[in-house]
mmCIF file of C-alpha atoms in Angstrom:
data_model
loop_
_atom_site.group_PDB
_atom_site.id
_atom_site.type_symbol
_atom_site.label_atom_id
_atom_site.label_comp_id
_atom_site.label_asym_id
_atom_site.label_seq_id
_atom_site.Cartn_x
_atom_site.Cartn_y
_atom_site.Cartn_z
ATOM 1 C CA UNK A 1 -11.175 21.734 3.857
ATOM 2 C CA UNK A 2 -7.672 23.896 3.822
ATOM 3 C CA UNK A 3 -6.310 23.821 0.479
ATOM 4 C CA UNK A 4 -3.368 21.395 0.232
ATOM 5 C CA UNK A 5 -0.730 22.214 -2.663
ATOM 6 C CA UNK A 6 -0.386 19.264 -4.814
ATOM 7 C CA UNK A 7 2.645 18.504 -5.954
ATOM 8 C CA UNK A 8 3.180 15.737 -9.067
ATOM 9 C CA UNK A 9 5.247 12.538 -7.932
ATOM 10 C CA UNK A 10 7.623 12.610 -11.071
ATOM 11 C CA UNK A 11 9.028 15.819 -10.115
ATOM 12 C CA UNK A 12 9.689 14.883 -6.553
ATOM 13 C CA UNK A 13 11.210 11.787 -8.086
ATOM 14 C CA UNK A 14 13.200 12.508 -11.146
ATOM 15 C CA UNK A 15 13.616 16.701 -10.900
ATOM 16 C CA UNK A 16 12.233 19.231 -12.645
ATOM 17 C CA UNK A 17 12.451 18.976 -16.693
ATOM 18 C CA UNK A 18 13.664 14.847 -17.167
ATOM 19 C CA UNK A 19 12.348 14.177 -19.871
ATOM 20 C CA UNK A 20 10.129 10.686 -20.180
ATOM 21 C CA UNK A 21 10.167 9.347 -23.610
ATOM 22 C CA UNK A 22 11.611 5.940 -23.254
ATOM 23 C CA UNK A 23 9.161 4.813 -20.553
ATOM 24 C CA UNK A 24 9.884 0.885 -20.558
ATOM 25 C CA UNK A 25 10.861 -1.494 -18.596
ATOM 26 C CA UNK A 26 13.623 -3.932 -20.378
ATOM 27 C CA UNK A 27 12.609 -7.227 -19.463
ATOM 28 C CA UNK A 28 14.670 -9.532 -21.497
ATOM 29 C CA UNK A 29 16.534 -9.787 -17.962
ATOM 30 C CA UNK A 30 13.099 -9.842 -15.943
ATOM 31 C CA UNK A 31 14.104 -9.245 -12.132
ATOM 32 C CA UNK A 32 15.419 -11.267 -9.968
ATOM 33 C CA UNK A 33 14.313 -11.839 -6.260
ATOM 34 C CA UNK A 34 16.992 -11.755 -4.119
ATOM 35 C CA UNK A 35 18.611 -14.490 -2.627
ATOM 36 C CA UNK A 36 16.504 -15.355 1.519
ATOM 37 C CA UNK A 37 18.665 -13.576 4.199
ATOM 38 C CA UNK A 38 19.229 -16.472 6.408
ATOM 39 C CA UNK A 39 18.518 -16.111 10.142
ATOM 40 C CA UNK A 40 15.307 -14.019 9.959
ATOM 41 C CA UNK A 41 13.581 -14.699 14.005
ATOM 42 C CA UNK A 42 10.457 -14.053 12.414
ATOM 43 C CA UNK A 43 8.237 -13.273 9.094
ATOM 44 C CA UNK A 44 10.628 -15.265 6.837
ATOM 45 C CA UNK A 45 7.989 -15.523 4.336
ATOM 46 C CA UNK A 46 7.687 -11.560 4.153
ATOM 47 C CA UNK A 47 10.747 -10.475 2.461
ATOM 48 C CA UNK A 48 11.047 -8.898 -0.951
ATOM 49 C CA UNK A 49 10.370 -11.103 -4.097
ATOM 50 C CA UNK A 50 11.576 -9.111 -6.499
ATOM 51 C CA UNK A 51 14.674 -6.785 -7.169
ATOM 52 C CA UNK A 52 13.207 -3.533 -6.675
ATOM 53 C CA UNK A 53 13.772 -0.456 -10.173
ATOM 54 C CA UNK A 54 13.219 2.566 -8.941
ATOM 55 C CA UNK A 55 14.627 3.891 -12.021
ATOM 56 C CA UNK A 56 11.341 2.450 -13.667
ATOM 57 C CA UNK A 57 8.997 2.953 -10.993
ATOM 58 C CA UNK A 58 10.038 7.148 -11.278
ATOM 59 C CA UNK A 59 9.821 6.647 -15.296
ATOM 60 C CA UNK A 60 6.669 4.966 -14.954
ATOM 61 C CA UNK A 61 5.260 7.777 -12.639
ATOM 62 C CA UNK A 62 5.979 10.766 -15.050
ATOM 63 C CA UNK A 63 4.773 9.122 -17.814
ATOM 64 C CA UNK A 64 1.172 8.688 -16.005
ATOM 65 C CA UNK A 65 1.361 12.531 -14.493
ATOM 66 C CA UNK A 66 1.110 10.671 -10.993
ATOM 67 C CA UNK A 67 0.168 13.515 -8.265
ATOM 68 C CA UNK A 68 -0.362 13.332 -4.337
ATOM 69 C CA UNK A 69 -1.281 16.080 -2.181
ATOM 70 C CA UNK A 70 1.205 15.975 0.790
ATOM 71 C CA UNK A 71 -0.773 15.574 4.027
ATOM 72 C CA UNK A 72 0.762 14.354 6.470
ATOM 73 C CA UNK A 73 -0.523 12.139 9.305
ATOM 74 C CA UNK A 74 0.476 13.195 13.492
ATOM 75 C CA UNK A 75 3.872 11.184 14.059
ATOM 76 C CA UNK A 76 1.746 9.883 16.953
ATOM 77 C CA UNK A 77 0.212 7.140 13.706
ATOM 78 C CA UNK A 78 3.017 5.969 12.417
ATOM 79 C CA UNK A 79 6.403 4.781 13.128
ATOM 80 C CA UNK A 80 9.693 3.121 11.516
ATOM 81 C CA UNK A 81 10.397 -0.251 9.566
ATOM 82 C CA UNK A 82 11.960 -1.985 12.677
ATOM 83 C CA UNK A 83 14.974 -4.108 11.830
ATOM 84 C CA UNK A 84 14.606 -6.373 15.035
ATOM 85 C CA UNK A 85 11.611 -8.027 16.487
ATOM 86 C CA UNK A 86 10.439 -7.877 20.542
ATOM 87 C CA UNK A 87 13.735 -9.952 21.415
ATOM 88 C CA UNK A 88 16.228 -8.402 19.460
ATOM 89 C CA UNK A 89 16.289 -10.926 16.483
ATOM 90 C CA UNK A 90 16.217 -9.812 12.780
ATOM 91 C CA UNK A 91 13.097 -9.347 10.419
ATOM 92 C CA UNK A 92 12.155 -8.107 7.062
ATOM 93 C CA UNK A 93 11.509 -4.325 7.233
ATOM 94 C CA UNK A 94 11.337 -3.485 3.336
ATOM 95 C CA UNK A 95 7.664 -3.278 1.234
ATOM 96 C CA UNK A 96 6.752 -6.470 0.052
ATOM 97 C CA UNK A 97 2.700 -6.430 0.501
ATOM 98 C CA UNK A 98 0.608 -3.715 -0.466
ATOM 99 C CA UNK A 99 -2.915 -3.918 1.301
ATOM 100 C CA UNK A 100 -6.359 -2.742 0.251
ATOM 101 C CA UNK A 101 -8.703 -0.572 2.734
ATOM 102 C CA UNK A 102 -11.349 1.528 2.331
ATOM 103 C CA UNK A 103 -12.350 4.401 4.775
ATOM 104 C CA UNK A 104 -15.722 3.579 5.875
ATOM 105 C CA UNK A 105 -15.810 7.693 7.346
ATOM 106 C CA UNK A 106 -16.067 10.695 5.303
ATOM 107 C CA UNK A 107 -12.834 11.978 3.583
ATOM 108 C CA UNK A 108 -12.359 15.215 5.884
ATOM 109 C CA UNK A 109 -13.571 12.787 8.892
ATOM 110 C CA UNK A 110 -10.155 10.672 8.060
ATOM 111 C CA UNK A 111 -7.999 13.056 7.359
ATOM 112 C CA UNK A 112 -8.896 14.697 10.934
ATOM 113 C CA UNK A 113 -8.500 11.344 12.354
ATOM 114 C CA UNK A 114 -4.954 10.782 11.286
ATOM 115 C CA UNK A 115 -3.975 14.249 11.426
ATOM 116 C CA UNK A 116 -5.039 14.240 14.826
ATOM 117 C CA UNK A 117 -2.384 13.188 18.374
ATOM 118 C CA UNK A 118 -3.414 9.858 19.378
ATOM 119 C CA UNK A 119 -0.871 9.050 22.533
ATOM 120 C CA UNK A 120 -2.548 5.751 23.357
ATOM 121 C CA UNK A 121 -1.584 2.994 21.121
ATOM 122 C CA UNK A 122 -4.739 1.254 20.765
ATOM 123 C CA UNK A 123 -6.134 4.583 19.296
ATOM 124 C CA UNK A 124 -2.916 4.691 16.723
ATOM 125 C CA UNK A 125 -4.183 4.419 12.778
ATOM 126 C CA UNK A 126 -2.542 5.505 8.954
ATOM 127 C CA UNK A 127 -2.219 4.484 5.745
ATOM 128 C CA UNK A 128 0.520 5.204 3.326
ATOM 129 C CA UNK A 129 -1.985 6.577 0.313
ATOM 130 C CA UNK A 130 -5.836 7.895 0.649
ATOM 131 C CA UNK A 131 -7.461 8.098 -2.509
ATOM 132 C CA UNK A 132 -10.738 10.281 -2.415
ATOM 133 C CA UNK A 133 -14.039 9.847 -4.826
ATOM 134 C CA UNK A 134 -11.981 11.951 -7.879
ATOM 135 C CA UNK A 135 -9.132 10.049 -7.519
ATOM 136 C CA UNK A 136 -6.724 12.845 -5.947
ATOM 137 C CA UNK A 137 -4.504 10.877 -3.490
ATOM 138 C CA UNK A 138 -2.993 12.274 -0.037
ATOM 139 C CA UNK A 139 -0.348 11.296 1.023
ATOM 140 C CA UNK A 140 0.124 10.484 4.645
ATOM 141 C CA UNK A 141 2.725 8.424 5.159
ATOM 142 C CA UNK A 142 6.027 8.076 3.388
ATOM 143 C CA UNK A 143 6.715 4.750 2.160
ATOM 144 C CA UNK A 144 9.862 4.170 4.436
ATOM 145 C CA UNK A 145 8.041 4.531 7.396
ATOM 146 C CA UNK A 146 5.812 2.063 9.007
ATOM 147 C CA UNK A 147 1.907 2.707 8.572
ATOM 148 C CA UNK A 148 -0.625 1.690 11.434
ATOM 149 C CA UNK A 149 -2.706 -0.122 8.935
ATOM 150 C CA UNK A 150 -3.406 -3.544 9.992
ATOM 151 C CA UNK A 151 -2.924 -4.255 13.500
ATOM 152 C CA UNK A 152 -2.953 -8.135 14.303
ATOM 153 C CA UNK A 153 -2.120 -9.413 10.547
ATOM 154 C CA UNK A 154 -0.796 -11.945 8.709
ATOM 155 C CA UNK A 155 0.233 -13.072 5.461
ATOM 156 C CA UNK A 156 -0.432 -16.907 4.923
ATOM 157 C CA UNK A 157 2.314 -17.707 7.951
ATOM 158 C CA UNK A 158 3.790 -15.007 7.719
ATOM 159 C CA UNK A 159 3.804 -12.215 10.786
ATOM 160 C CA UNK A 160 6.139 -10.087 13.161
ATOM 161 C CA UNK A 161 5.614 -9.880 16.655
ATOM 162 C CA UNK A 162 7.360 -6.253 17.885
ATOM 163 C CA UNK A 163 5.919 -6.034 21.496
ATOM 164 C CA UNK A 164 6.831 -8.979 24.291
ATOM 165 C CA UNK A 165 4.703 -11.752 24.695
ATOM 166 C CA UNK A 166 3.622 -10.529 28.126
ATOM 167 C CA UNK A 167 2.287 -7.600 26.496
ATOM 168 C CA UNK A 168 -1.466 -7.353 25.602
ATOM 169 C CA UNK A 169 -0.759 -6.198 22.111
ATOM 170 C CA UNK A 170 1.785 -8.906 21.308
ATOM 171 C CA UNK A 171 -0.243 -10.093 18.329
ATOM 172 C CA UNK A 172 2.062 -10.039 15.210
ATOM 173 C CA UNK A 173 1.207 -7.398 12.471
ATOM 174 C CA UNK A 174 2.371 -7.390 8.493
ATOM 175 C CA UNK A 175 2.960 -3.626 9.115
ATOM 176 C CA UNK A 176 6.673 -3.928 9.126
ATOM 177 C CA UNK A 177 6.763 -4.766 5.388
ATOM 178 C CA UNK A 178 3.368 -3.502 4.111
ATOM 179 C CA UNK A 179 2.405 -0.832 1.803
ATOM 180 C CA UNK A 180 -1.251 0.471 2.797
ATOM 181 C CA UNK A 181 -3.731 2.562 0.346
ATOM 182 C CA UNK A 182 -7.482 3.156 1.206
ATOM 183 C CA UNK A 183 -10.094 4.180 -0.959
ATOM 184 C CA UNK A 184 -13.195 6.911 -0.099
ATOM 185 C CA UNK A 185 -16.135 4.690 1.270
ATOM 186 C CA UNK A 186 -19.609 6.194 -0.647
ATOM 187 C CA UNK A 187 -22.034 7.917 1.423
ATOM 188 C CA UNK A 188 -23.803 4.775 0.994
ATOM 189 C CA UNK A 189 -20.640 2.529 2.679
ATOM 190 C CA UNK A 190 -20.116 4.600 5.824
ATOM 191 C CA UNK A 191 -22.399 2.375 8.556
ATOM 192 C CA UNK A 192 -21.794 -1.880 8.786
ATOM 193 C CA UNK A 193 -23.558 -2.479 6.143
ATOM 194 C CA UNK A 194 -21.989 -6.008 4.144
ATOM 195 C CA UNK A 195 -21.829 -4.268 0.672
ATOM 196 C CA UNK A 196 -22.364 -0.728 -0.870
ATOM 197 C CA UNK A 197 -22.492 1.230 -4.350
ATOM 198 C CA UNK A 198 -18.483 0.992 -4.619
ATOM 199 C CA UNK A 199 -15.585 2.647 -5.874
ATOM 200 C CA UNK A 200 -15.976 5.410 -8.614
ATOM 201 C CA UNK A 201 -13.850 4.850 -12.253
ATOM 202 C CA UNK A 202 -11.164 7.479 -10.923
ATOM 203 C CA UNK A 203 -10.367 5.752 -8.022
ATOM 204 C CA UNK A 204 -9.718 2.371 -10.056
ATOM 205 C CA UNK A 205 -7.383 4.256 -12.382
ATOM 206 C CA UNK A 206 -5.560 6.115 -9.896
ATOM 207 C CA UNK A 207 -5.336 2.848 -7.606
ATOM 208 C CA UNK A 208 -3.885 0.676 -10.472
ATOM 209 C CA UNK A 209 -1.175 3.480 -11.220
ATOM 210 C CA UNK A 210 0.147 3.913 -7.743
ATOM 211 C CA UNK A 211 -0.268 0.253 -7.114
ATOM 212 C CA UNK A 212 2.185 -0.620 -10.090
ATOM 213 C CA UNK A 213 4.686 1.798 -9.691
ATOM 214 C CA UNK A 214 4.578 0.886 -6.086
ATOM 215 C CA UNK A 215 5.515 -2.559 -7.461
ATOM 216 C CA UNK A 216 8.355 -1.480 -9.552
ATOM 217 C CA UNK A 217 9.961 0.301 -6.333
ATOM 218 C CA UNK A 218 10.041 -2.505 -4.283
ATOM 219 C CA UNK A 219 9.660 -5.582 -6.262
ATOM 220 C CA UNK A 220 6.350 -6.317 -5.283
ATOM 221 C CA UNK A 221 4.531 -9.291 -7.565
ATOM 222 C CA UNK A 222 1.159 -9.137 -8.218
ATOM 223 C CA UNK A 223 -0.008 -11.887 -5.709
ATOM 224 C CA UNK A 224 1.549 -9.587 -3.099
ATOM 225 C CA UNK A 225 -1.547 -7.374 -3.318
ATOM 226 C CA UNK A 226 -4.248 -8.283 -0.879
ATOM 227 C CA UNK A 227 -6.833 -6.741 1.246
ATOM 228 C CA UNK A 228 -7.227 -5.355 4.878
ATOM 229 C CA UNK A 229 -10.259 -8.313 4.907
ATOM 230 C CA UNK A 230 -7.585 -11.457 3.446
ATOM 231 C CA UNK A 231 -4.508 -9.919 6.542
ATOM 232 C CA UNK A 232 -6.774 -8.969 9.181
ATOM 233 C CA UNK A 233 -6.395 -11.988 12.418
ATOM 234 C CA UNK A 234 -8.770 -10.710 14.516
ATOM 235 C CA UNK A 235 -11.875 -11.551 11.903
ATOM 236 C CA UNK A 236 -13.598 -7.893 12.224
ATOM 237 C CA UNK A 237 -12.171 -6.110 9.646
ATOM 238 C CA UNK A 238 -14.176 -6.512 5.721
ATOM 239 C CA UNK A 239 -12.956 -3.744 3.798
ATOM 240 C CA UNK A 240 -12.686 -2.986 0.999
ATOM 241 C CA UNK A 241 -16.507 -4.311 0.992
ATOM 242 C CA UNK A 242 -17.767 -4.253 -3.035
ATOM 243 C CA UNK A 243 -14.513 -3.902 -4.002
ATOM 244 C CA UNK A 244 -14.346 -5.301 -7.782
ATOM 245 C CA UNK A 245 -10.759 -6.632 -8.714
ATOM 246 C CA UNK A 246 -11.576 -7.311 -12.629
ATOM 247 C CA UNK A 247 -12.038 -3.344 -12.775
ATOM 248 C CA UNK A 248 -8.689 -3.465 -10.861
ATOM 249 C CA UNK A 249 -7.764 -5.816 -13.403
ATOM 250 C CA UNK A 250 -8.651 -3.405 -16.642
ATOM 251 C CA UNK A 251 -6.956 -0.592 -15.300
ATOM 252 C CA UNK A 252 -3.967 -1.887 -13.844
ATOM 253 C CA UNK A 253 -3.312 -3.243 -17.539
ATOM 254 C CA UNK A 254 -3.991 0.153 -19.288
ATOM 255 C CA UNK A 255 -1.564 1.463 -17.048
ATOM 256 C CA UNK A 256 1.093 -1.077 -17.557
ATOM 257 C CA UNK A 257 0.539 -0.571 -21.043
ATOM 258 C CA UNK A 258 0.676 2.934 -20.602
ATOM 259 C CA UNK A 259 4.561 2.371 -19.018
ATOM 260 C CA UNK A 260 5.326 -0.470 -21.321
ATOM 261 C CA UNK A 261 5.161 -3.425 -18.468
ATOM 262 C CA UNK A 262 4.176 -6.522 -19.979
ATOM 263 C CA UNK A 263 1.368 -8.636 -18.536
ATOM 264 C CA UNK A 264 3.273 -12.056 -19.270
ATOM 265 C CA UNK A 265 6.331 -9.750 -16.692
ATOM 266 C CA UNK A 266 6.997 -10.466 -13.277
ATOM 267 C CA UNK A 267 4.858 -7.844 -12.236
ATOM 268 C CA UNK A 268 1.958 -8.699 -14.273
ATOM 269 C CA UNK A 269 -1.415 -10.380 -14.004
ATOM 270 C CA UNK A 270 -0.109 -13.338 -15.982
ATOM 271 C CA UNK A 271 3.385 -13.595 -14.194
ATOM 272 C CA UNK A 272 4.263 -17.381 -12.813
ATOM 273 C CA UNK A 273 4.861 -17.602 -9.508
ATOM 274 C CA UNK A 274 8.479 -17.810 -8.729
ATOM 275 C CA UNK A 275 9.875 -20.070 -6.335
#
């Protein structure tokens, strides 16, 4: 594989030489989801729950050494957050779900995949983040645009139909609004099997850290993270298969702590739902 340069997510987000002492989030005013846009056409159960903090999210980052090697998927797999569904109404178009995969192919087998033209839309595929075995995550996708990661999706009710009913790909898709990180399959996970060895320690730590500070961008609660298995509509798609959400759990709370987010937050693994 070509040698990518990495580049570490805090300086990207806050500049070269901020420094990162006070990494915590106040939460004696704990966010606030906004109020419902009235009028959405479609997916009005899709829209942001909390009031996004950047501010924290690029804190948080530094303060964890967050890195992503920039590699950047063929514009051909990805688009924009539409505004407007298939007739012109209006829809959510900000992150509000993030959504588990895992590769099933090799990690240079994906990255050619993505990286590669694929004109025909059926044949269109991305995530946002790839994490490999080590834990070193590519980036593919910037979070404003619109990933190809789960085609004909849901969440509970909630959906967005972008193509006209008379089209054969008028199935609605969470895409609009989703967030979408894979994992590395094993050698062992790359045929149909049901289960496999799973995901190595690195790739737990790294996923909890760009999970939460995803989180703190956009506002996104813990229930809000789901898998490609949970969204998927057209009952084929499993993945992540073996994946073990109590080691999810451990290190998503070692890197809270690590940033200073409380569990009992609106963020956390504790939080109440809010109505």
């Amino acid at each position: 594989m070509p040698a990518f340069p990495v580049r570490p997510v805090a300086a990207v987000l806050l500049g070269m030489g901020l420094g990162v002492a006070a990494v915590v989030v106040a939460e004696r005013e704990p966010p606030i989801a906004p109020e419902p846009k009235p009028g959405w056409a479609q997916g009005a159960g899709l829209q942001p729950l909390l009031r996004p903090n950047p501010q924290a999210a690029s804190l948080c980052a530094a303060k964890l050494a967050v890195r992503e090697r920039p590699t950047p998927a063929d514009p051909t797999n990805f688009g924009e957050r539409r505004p407007t569904d298939a007739e012109g109404g209006l829809v959510p178009n900000q992150p509000s779900v993030i959504v588990l995969h895992e590769t099933v192919m090799s990690l240079g087998d994906t990255l050619r995949f993505f990286q590669t033209p694929h004109p025909r839309d059926a044949d269109q595929a991305s995530y946002h983040l790839l994490l490999d075995r080590r834990g070193m995550a590519y980036r593919l996708v910037p979070d404003a645009k619109r990933a190809f990661g789960s085609g004909w999706s849901a969440w509970g009710d909630g959906s967005i139909r972008h193509r006209p009913l008379s089209s054969p790909l008028a199935g609605g898709s969470i895409n609009n609004v989703a967030l979408h990180l894979s994992l590395e399959s094993p050698a062992d996970g790359r045929g149909d099997d049901d289960a496999h060895s799973g995901y190595s320690r690195a790739q737990y730590e790294r996923l909890a850290e760009h999970v939460l500070i995803w989180q703190l961008r956009w506002g996104i609660p813990m229930r809000r993270i789901t898998t490609h298995a949970v969204v998927d509509r057209s009952h084929s798609r499993r993945d992540p298969r073996s994946f073990r959400w109590e080691k999810f759990d451990r290190a998503w709370l070692q890197a809270a702590s690590s940033c200073g987010i409380s569990a009992e937050g609106p963020y956390g693994l504790d939080a109440m739902p809010q109505v």
